[in-house]
mmCIF file of C-alpha atoms in Angstrom:
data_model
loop_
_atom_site.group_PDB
_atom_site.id
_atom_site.type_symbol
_atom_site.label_atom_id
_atom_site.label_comp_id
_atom_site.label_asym_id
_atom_site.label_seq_id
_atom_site.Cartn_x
_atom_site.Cartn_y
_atom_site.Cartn_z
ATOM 1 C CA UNK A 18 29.884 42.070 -40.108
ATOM 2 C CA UNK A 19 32.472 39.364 -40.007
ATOM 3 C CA UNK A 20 32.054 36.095 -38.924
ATOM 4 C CA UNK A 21 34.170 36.083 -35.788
ATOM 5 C CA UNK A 22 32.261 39.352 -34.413
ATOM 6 C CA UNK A 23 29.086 37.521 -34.971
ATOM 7 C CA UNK A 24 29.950 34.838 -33.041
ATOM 8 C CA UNK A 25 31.230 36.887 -30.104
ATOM 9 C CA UNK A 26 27.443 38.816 -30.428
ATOM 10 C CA UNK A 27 25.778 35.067 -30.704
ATOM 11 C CA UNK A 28 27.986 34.135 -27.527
ATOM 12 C CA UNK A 29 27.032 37.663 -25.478
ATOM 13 C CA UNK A 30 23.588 37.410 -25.876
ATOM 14 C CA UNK A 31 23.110 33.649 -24.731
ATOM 15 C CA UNK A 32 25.524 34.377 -21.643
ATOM 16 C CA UNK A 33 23.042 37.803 -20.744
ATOM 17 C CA UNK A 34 19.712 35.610 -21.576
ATOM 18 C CA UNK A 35 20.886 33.317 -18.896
ATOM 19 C CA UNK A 36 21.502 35.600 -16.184
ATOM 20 C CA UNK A 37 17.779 37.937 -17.198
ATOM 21 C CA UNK A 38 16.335 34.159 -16.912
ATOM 22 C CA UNK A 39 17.707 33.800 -13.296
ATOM 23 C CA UNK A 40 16.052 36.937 -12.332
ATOM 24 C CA UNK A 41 13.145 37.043 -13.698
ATOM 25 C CA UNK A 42 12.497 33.613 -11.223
ATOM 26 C CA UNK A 43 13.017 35.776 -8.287
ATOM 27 C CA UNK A 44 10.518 38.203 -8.133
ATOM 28 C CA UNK A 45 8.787 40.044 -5.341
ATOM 29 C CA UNK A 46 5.076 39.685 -5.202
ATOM 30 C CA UNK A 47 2.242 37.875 -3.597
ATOM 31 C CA UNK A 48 2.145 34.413 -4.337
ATOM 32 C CA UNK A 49 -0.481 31.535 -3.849
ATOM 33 C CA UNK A 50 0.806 29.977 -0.643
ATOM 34 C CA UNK A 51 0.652 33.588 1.363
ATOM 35 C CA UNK A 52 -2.501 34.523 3.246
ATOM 36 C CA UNK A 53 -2.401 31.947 6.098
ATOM 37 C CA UNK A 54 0.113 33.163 8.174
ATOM 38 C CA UNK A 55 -2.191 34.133 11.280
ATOM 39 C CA UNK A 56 -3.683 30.829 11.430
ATOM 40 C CA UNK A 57 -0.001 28.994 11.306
ATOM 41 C CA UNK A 58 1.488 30.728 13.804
ATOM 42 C CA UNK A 59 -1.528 29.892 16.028
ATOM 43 C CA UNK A 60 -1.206 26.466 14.973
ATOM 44 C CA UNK A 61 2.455 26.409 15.846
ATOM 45 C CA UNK A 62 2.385 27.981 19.477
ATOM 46 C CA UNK A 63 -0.474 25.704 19.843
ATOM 47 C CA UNK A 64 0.191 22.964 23.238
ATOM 48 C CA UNK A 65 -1.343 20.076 21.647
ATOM 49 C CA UNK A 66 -2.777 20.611 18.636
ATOM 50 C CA UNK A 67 -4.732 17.019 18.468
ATOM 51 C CA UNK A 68 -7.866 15.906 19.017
ATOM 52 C CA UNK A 69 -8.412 14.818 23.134
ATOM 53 C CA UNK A 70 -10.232 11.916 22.134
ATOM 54 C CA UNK A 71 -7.130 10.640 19.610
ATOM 55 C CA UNK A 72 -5.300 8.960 22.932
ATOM 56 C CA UNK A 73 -8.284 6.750 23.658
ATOM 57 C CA UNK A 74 -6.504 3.550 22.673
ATOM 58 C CA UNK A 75 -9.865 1.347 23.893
ATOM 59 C CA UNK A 76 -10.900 0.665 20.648
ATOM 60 C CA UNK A 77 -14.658 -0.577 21.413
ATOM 61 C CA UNK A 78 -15.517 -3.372 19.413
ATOM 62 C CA UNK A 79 -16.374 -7.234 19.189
ATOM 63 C CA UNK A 80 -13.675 -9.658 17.877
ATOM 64 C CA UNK A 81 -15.765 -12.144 16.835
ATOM 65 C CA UNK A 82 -17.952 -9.492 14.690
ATOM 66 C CA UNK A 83 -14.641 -8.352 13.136
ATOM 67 C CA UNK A 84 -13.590 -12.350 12.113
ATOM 68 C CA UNK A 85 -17.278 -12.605 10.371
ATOM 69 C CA UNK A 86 -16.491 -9.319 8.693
ATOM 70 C CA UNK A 87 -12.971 -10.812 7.514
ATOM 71 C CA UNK A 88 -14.509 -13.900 6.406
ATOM 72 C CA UNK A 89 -17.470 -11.969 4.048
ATOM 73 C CA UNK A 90 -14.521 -10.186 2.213
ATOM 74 C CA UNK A 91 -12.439 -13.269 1.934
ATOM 75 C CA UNK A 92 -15.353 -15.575 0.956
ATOM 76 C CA UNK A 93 -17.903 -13.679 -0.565
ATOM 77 C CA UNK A 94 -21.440 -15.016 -0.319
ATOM 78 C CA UNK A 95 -23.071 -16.145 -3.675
ATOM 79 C CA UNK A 96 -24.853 -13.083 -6.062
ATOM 80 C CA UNK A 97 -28.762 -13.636 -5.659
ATOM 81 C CA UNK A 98 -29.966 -16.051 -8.660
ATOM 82 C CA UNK A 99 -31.171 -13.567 -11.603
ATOM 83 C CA UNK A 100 -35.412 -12.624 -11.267
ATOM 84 C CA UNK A 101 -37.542 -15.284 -13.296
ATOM 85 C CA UNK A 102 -38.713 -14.265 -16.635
ATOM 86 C CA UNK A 103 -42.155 -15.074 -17.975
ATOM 87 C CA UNK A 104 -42.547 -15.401 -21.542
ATOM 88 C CA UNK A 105 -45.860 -15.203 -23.322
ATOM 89 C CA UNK A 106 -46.397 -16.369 -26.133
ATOM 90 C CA UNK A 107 -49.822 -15.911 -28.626
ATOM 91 C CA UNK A 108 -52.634 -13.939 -28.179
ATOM 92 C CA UNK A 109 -53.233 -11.428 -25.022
ATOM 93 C CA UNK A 110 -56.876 -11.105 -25.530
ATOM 94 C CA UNK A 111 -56.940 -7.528 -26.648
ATOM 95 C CA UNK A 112 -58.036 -6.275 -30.175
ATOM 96 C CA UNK A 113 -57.636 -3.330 -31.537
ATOM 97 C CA UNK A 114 -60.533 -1.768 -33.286
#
């Protein structure tokens, strides 16, 4: 085989491993995202799909409770002082016998 017709076989396969690569990405099978389609369509001829209670815009609550909750993240009271440890030191008392 000469060089020139192994080229052109070199060049002929690449070009035909390109175009099996493209279709072998298009296949026709199940895939993960199938399996909901009753429930979307439901969802999508649905009026108002939110929550009723999402328009309440009275949001019940105290300002002043919500500045002293501010100021505890922003100023952070002190950690509690460690426990006190008692060292003792000599004899308990006990023998061993």
């Amino acid at each position: 085989m000469s060089r020139n017709s192994a080229l052109i076989l070199v060049l002929c396969t690449g070009l035909l491993t390109g175009c099996a690569a493209d279709y072998l990405n298009h296949y026709d099978s199940v895939t993960l995202a199938a399996g909901d389609t009753q429930k979307f369509n439901s969802m999508l001829q649905t009026v108002d799909p939110l929550n009723p209670n999402s328009r309440n815009t009275k949001i019940e609550g105290d300002g002043a409770r919500a500045a002293g909750v501010a100021q505890s993240y922003r100023f952070p009271p002190p950690p509690p002082p460690p426990p006190a440890i008692t060292v003792n030191v000599g004899g308990s008392g006990v023998t061993n016998q």
